[in-house]
Amino acid sequence: ADLRRRLLEAIEEDVQAFEEVMEAYRLPKDSSERDDAIQNSLIHAADVPLNVARLALEAMRLAEQVARQGNVNAASDGAVGALMGLAAVEGAALNVRVNAVSLSDPDLAARYRHDAEALVEQARQVRDAVIAAAEDRAGITS
């Protein structure tokens, strides 16, 4: 329930972050505050989906528990949950990369890309483990 609440809160935070980016780009081009406002809003807009990716990975780990230890009839549900979680991680990572590409600090942009890709890699490993566990428990291992 706590994880669900945090993910739902992230939806609102993502909307706010997008609005901040749009407001920053609407500042007059000759404004001395515009560049800083854009960069700060892009950082926030990258932080939000990075957090979503972390939360989705956490949800995937819960799905792994379901597949490994839950009711045997729910093992495939755990695998479906992991697949949905992977889509959330990959989608969030894409949003991180989209925002990072416009950052003026190449080191910061690289850190965001690295962190996002690391989360995707972890999520793919969890997906594989969950599917293997579900297949094993269902007796359909190849």
mmCIF file of C-alpha atoms in Angstrom:
data_model
loop_
_atom_site.group_PDB
_atom_site.id
_atom_site.type_symbol
_atom_site.label_atom_id
_atom_site.label_comp_id
_atom_site.label_asym_id
_atom_site.label_seq_id
_atom_site.Cartn_x
_atom_site.Cartn_y
_atom_site.Cartn_z
ATOM 1 C CA ALA A 1 0.000 0.000 0.000
ATOM 2 C CA ASP A 2 2.864 2.368 0.811
ATOM 3 C CA LEU A 3 4.543 1.644 -2.512
ATOM 4 C CA ARG A 4 1.292 2.225 -4.384
ATOM 5 C CA ARG A 5 0.847 5.552 -2.571
ATOM 6 C CA ARG A 6 4.383 6.648 -3.471
ATOM 7 C CA LEU A 7 3.856 5.705 -7.123
ATOM 8 C CA LEU A 8 0.579 7.626 -7.237
ATOM 9 C CA GLU A 9 2.271 10.652 -5.670
ATOM 10 C CA ALA A 10 4.942 10.408 -8.362
ATOM 11 C CA ILE A 11 2.247 10.928 -11.016
ATOM 12 C CA GLU A 12 1.391 14.323 -9.551
ATOM 13 C CA GLU A 13 5.063 15.175 -9.125
ATOM 14 C CA ASP A 14 5.696 14.295 -12.772
ATOM 15 C CA VAL A 15 2.900 16.629 -13.880
ATOM 16 C CA GLN A 16 4.404 19.423 -11.763
ATOM 17 C CA ALA A 17 7.889 18.782 -13.126
ATOM 18 C CA PHE A 18 6.623 18.976 -16.703
ATOM 19 C CA GLU A 19 4.821 22.224 -15.939
ATOM 20 C CA GLU A 20 8.035 23.644 -14.440
ATOM 21 C CA VAL A 21 9.929 22.807 -17.632
ATOM 22 C CA MET A 22 7.258 24.436 -19.772
ATOM 23 C CA GLU A 23 7.221 27.548 -17.571
ATOM 24 C CA ALA A 24 11.000 27.829 -17.793
ATOM 25 C CA TYR A 25 10.932 27.624 -21.598
ATOM 26 C CA ARG A 26 8.209 30.308 -21.657
ATOM 27 C CA LEU A 27 10.491 32.833 -19.940
ATOM 28 C CA PRO A 28 11.694 35.562 -22.288
ATOM 29 C CA LYS A 29 14.780 34.450 -24.186
ATOM 30 C CA ASP A 30 16.657 37.518 -23.005
ATOM 31 C CA SER A 31 15.852 36.857 -19.336
ATOM 32 C CA SER A 32 18.927 36.342 -17.170
ATOM 33 C CA GLU A 33 16.995 33.690 -15.222
ATOM 34 C CA ARG A 34 15.898 31.592 -18.189
ATOM 35 C CA ASP A 35 18.902 29.290 -18.593
ATOM 36 C CA ASP A 36 19.097 28.496 -14.881
ATOM 37 C CA ALA A 37 15.339 27.976 -14.698
ATOM 38 C CA ILE A 38 15.459 25.575 -17.642
ATOM 39 C CA GLN A 39 18.367 23.601 -16.231
ATOM 40 C CA ASN A 40 16.843 23.374 -12.744
ATOM 41 C CA SER A 41 13.485 22.285 -14.131
ATOM 42 C CA LEU A 42 15.150 19.662 -16.335
ATOM 43 C CA ILE A 43 16.991 18.289 -13.321
ATOM 44 C CA HIS A 44 13.712 17.979 -11.444
ATOM 45 C CA ALA A 45 12.089 16.472 -14.535
ATOM 46 C CA ALA A 46 14.849 13.835 -14.647
ATOM 47 C CA ASP A 47 14.752 13.153 -10.902
ATOM 48 C CA VAL A 48 11.052 12.309 -10.906
ATOM 49 C CA PRO A 49 11.149 9.455 -13.451
ATOM 50 C CA LEU A 50 14.403 8.197 -11.949
ATOM 51 C CA ASN A 51 12.504 7.832 -8.681
ATOM 52 C CA VAL A 52 9.628 6.161 -10.535
ATOM 53 C CA ALA A 53 12.072 3.649 -12.001
ATOM 54 C CA ARG A 54 13.382 2.865 -8.521
ATOM 55 C CA LEU A 55 9.851 2.433 -7.178
ATOM 56 C CA ALA A 56 8.846 0.227 -10.108
ATOM 57 C CA LEU A 57 11.918 -1.934 -9.513
ATOM 58 C CA GLU A 58 10.837 -2.233 -5.880
ATOM 59 C CA ALA A 59 7.416 -3.392 -7.082
ATOM 60 C CA MET A 60 9.103 -5.943 -9.335
ATOM 61 C CA ARG A 61 10.943 -7.355 -6.341
ATOM 62 C CA LEU A 62 7.602 -7.783 -4.584
ATOM 63 C CA ALA A 63 6.325 -9.585 -7.681
ATOM 64 C CA GLU A 64 9.342 -11.865 -7.407
ATOM 65 C CA GLN A 65 8.297 -12.788 -3.864
ATOM 66 C CA VAL A 66 4.839 -13.636 -5.157
ATOM 67 C CA ALA A 67 6.276 -15.832 -7.903
ATOM 68 C CA ARG A 68 8.707 -17.613 -5.578
ATOM 69 C CA GLN A 69 6.821 -17.867 -2.309
ATOM 70 C CA GLY A 70 3.177 -17.037 -2.882
ATOM 71 C CA ASN A 71 0.313 -19.289 -3.783
ATOM 72 C CA VAL A 72 1.453 -21.482 -6.654
ATOM 73 C CA ASN A 73 -1.635 -20.421 -8.617
ATOM 74 C CA ALA A 74 -0.492 -16.784 -8.355
ATOM 75 C CA ALA A 75 3.044 -17.413 -9.609
ATOM 76 C CA SER A 76 2.126 -16.386 -13.140
ATOM 77 C CA ASP A 77 0.470 -13.247 -11.743
ATOM 78 C CA GLY A 78 3.811 -12.401 -10.162
ATOM 79 C CA ALA A 79 5.447 -12.800 -13.563
ATOM 80 C CA VAL A 80 2.863 -10.541 -15.201
ATOM 81 C CA GLY A 81 3.486 -7.990 -12.467
ATOM 82 C CA ALA A 82 7.207 -8.154 -13.183
ATOM 83 C CA LEU A 83 6.596 -7.599 -16.887
ATOM 84 C CA MET A 84 4.445 -4.577 -16.126
ATOM 85 C CA GLY A 85 7.083 -3.324 -13.718
ATOM 86 C CA LEU A 86 9.747 -3.669 -16.395
ATOM 87 C CA ALA A 87 7.656 -1.571 -18.758
ATOM 88 C CA ALA A 88 7.397 1.081 -16.038
ATOM 89 C CA VAL A 89 11.154 1.031 -15.399
ATOM 90 C CA GLU A 90 11.987 1.227 -19.102
ATOM 91 C CA GLY A 91 9.453 4.003 -19.711
ATOM 92 C CA ALA A 92 10.718 6.007 -16.761
ATOM 93 C CA ALA A 93 14.320 5.502 -17.890
ATOM 94 C CA LEU A 94 13.395 6.817 -21.326
ATOM 95 C CA ASN A 95 11.959 9.946 -19.705
ATOM 96 C CA VAL A 96 15.160 10.393 -17.697
ATOM 97 C CA ARG A 97 17.219 10.183 -20.875
ATOM 98 C CA VAL A 98 14.932 12.635 -22.701
ATOM 99 C CA ASN A 99 15.430 15.218 -19.967
ATOM 100 C CA ALA A 100 19.144 14.506 -19.523
ATOM 101 C CA VAL A 101 19.917 15.172 -23.186
ATOM 102 C CA SER A 102 19.086 18.865 -22.688
ATOM 103 C CA LEU A 103 21.235 19.336 -19.598
ATOM 104 C CA SER A 104 24.180 21.668 -20.080
ATOM 105 C CA ASP A 105 26.356 19.741 -17.605
ATOM 106 C CA PRO A 106 27.650 16.699 -19.503
ATOM 107 C CA ASP A 107 28.780 14.933 -16.318
ATOM 108 C CA LEU A 108 25.364 15.295 -14.738
ATOM 109 C CA ALA A 109 23.689 14.119 -17.941
ATOM 110 C CA ALA A 110 25.988 11.097 -18.031
ATOM 111 C CA ARG A 111 25.163 10.287 -14.405
ATOM 112 C CA TYR A 112 21.435 10.365 -15.156
ATOM 113 C CA ARG A 113 21.899 8.126 -18.211
ATOM 114 C CA HIS A 114 24.073 5.717 -16.223
ATOM 115 C CA ASP A 115 21.643 5.540 -13.296
ATOM 116 C CA ALA A 116 18.689 4.975 -15.608
ATOM 117 C CA GLU A 117 20.451 2.245 -17.558
ATOM 118 C CA ALA A 118 21.578 0.540 -14.342
ATOM 119 C CA LEU A 119 17.973 0.421 -13.148
ATOM 120 C CA VAL A 120 16.832 -1.006 -16.488
ATOM 121 C CA GLU A 121 19.515 -3.699 -16.304
ATOM 122 C CA GLN A 122 18.509 -4.622 -12.747
ATOM 123 C CA ALA A 123 14.861 -4.705 -13.780
ATOM 124 C CA ARG A 124 15.601 -7.017 -16.691
ATOM 125 C CA GLN A 125 17.434 -9.378 -14.361
ATOM 126 C CA VAL A 126 14.506 -9.375 -11.929
ATOM 127 C CA ARG A 127 12.098 -9.996 -14.829
ATOM 128 C CA ASP A 128 14.130 -13.008 -15.934
ATOM 129 C CA ALA A 129 14.265 -14.386 -12.395
ATOM 130 C CA VAL A 130 10.536 -13.903 -11.852
ATOM 131 C CA ILE A 131 9.583 -15.561 -15.111
ATOM 132 C CA ALA A 132 11.901 -18.485 -14.395
ATOM 133 C CA ALA A 133 10.413 -18.885 -10.918
ATOM 134 C CA ALA A 134 6.855 -18.718 -12.244
ATOM 135 C CA GLU A 135 7.579 -21.228 -14.991
ATOM 136 C CA ASP A 136 9.262 -23.550 -12.516
ATOM 137 C CA ARG A 137 6.379 -23.374 -10.050
ATOM 138 C CA ALA A 138 3.845 -23.895 -12.846
ATOM 139 C CA GLY A 139 5.793 -26.885 -14.143
ATOM 140 C CA ILE A 140 6.358 -25.379 -17.585
ATOM 141 C CA THR A 141 10.126 -24.983 -17.446
ATOM 142 C CA SER A 142 11.654 -25.692 -20.820
#
